[in-house]
Tab-separated table of C-alpha atoms in Angstrom:
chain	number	residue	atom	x	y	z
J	1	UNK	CA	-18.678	4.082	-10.327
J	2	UNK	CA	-21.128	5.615	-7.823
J	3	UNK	CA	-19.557	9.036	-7.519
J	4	UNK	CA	-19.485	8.433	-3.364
J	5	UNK	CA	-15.717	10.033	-3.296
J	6	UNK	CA	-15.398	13.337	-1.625
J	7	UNK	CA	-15.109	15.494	-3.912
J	8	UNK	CA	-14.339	18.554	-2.073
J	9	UNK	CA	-11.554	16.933	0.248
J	10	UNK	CA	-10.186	15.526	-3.316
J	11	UNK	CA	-9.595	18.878	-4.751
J	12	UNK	CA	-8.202	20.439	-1.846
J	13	UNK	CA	-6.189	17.720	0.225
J	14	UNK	CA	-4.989	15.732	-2.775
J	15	UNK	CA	-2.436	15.776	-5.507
J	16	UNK	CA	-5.526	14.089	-7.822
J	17	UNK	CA	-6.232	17.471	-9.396
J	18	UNK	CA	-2.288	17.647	-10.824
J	19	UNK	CA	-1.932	17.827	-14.339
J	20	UNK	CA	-0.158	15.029	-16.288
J	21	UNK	CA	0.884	15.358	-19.855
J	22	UNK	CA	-0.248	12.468	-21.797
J	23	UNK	CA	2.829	12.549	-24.019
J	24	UNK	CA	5.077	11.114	-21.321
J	25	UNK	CA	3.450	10.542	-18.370
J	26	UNK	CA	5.081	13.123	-16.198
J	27	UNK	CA	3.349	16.244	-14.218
J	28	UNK	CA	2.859	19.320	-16.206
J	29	UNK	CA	5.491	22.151	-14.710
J	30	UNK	CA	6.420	25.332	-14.526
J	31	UNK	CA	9.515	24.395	-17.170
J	32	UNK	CA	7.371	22.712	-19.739
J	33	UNK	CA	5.585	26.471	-20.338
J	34	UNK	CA	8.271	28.677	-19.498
J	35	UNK	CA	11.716	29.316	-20.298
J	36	UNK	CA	13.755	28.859	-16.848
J	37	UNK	CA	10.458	27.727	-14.980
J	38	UNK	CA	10.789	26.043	-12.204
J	39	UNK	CA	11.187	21.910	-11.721
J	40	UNK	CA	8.694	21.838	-8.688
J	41	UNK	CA	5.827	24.071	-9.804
J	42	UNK	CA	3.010	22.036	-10.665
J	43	UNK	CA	-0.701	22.905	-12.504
J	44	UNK	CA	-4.069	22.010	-12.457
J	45	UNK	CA	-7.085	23.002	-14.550
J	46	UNK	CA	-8.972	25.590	-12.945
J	47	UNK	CA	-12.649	25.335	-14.457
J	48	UNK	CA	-13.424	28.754	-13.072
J	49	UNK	CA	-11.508	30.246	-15.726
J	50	UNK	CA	-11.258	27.223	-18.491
J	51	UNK	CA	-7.766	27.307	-18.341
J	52	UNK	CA	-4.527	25.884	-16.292
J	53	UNK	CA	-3.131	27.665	-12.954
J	54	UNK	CA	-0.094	26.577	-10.777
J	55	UNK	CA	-1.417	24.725	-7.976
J	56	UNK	CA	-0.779	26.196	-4.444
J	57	UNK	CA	2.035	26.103	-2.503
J	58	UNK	CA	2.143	27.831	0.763
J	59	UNK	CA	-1.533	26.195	1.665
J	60	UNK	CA	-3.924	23.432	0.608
J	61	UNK	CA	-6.151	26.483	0.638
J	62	UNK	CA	-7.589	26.696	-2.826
J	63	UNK	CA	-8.889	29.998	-2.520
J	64	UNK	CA	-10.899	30.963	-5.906
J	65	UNK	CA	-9.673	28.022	-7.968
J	66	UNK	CA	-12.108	25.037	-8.667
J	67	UNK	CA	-9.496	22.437	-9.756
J	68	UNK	CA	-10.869	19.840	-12.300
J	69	UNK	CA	-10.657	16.214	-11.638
J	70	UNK	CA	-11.985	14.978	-14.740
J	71	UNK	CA	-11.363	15.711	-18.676
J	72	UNK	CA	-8.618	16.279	-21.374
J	73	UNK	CA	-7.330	19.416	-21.744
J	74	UNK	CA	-4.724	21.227	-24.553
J	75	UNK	CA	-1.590	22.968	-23.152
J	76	UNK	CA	0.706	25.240	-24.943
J	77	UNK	CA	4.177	24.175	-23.599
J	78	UNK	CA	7.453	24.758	-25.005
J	79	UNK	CA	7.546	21.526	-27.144
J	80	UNK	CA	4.142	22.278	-28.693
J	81	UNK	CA	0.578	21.506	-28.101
J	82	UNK	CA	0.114	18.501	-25.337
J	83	UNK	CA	-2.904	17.092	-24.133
J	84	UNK	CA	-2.697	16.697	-20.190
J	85	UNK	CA	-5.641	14.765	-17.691
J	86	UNK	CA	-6.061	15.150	-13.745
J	87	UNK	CA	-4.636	12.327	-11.757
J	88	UNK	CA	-7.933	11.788	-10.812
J	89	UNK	CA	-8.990	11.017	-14.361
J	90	UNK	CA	-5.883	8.518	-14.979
J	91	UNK	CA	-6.433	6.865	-11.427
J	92	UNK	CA	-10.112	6.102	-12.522
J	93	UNK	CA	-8.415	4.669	-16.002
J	94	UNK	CA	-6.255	2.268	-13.554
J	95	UNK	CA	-8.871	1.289	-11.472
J	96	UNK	CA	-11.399	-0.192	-14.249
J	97	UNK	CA	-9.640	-2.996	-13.943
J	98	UNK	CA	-10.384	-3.991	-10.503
J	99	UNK	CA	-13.703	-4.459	-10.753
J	100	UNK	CA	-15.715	-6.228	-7.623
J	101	UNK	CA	-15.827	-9.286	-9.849
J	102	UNK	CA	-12.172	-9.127	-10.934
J	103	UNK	CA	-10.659	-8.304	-7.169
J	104	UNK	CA	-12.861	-11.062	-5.904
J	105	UNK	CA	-10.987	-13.805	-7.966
J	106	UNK	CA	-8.066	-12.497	-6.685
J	107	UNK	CA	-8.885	-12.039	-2.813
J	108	UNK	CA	-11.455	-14.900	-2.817
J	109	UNK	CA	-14.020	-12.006	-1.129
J	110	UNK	CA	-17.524	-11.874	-2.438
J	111	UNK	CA	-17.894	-9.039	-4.980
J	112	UNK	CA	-21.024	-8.392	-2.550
J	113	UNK	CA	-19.021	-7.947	0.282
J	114	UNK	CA	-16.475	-5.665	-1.716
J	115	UNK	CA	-19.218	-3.398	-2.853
J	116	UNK	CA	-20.653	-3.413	0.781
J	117	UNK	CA	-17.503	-2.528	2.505
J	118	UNK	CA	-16.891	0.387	-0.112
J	119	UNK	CA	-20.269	1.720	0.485
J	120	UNK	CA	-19.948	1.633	4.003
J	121	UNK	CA	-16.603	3.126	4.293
J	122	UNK	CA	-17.411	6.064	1.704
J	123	UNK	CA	-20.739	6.830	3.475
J	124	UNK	CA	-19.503	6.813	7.208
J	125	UNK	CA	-18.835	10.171	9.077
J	126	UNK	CA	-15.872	8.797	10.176
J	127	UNK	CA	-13.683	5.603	9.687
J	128	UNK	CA	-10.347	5.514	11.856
J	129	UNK	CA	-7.681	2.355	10.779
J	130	UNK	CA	-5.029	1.097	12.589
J	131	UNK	CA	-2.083	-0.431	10.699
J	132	UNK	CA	0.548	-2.458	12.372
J	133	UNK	CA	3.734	-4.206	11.162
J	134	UNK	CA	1.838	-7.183	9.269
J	135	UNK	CA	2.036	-5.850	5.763
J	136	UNK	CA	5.690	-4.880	5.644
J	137	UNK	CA	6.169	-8.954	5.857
J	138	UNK	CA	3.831	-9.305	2.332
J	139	UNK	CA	5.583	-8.793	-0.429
J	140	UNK	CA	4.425	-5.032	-1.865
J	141	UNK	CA	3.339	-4.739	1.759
J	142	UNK	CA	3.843	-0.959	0.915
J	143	UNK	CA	1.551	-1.073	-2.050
J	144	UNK	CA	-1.923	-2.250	0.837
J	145	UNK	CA	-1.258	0.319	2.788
J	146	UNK	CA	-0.906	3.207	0.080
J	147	UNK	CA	-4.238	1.371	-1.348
J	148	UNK	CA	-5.735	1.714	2.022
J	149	UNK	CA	-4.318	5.583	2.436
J	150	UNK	CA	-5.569	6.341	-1.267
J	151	UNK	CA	-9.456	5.034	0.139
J	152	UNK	CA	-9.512	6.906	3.266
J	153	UNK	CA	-8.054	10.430	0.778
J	154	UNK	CA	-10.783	9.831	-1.885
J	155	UNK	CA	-14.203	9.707	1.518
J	156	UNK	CA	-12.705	12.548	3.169
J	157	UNK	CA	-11.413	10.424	6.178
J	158	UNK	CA	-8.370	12.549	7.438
J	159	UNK	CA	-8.565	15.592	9.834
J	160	UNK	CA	-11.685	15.568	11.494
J	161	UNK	CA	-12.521	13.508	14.588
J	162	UNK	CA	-12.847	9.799	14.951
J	163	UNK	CA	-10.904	9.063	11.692
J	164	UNK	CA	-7.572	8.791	10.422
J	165	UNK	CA	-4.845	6.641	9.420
J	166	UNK	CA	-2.721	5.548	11.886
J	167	UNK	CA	0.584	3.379	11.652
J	168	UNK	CA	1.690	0.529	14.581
J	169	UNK	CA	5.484	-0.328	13.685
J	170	UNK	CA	7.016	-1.824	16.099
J	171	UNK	CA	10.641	-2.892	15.831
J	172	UNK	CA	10.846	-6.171	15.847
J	173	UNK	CA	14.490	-8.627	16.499
């Protein structure tokens, strides 16, 4: 709700600026616009030029293209007219739901504190974390640590020094 995501690392590290057709849910490709297009070549709205481009493939590079991560936009595709959103855009509609006040009836955590450590971790230069074997014992164990991966994509926090995500597994008897 404070805008404190970084942007730039969103467009260009990120699969948030994908395209996802609203009628089912599924990424716009390269075989919903053209006959015999390809399975795995995905779009984005470039707002440069107002219109959709395939994303990149051979680089996280954008180059000229100045992906959107908000809005509703109107494809062509073989079926007909479909309306298609950013990931971006539907993860915001997800998250709505957790607000500080909801998540802290649910963790038992402040909404203060929430708030405080979102700030904190959105605003540093760099935040490293260290994950070890504990959450593969919770069930959706897998589901923290994507959460935790998704916050450290959305501030910027991978590929420059001092931060990161790290994983600890250790096999254990």
């Amino acid at each position: 709700k404070e805008n404190l995501y970084n942007q730039t690392f969103v467009r260009e590290q990120t699969d948030l600026p994908l395209l996802v057709r609203e009628d089912n849910r599924l990424f716009l490709k390269e075989k919903d616009i053209k006959k015999d297009g390809k399975d795995d070549l995905f779009y984005l709205y470039d707002r440069k030029t107002r219109g959709i481009k395939t994303a990149p493939q051979t680089s996280l590079a954008l180059g000229d293209l100045d992906p959107a991560l908000e809005g509703s936009f109107e494809v062509q595709t073989l079926q007909g007219k479909v309306r298609v959103r950013p990931v971006f855009e539907l993860l915001k509609e997800k998250l709505r739901a957790f607000t500080p006040q909801a998540v802290s009836k649910i963790t038992g955590i402040h909404p203060e504190v929430i708030e405080g450590l979102a700030r904190d971790i959105a605003r540093a230069r760099a935040v490293p974390n260290l994950s070890n074997s504990n959450f593969s014992k919770f069930y959706h164990g897998d589901l923290i640590e994507r959460s935790q991966v998704l916050l450290f994509a959305l501030c910027g926090h991978f590929g420059k020094k001092g931060s990161g995500f790290n994983a600890f597994p250790m096999l254990m008897d």
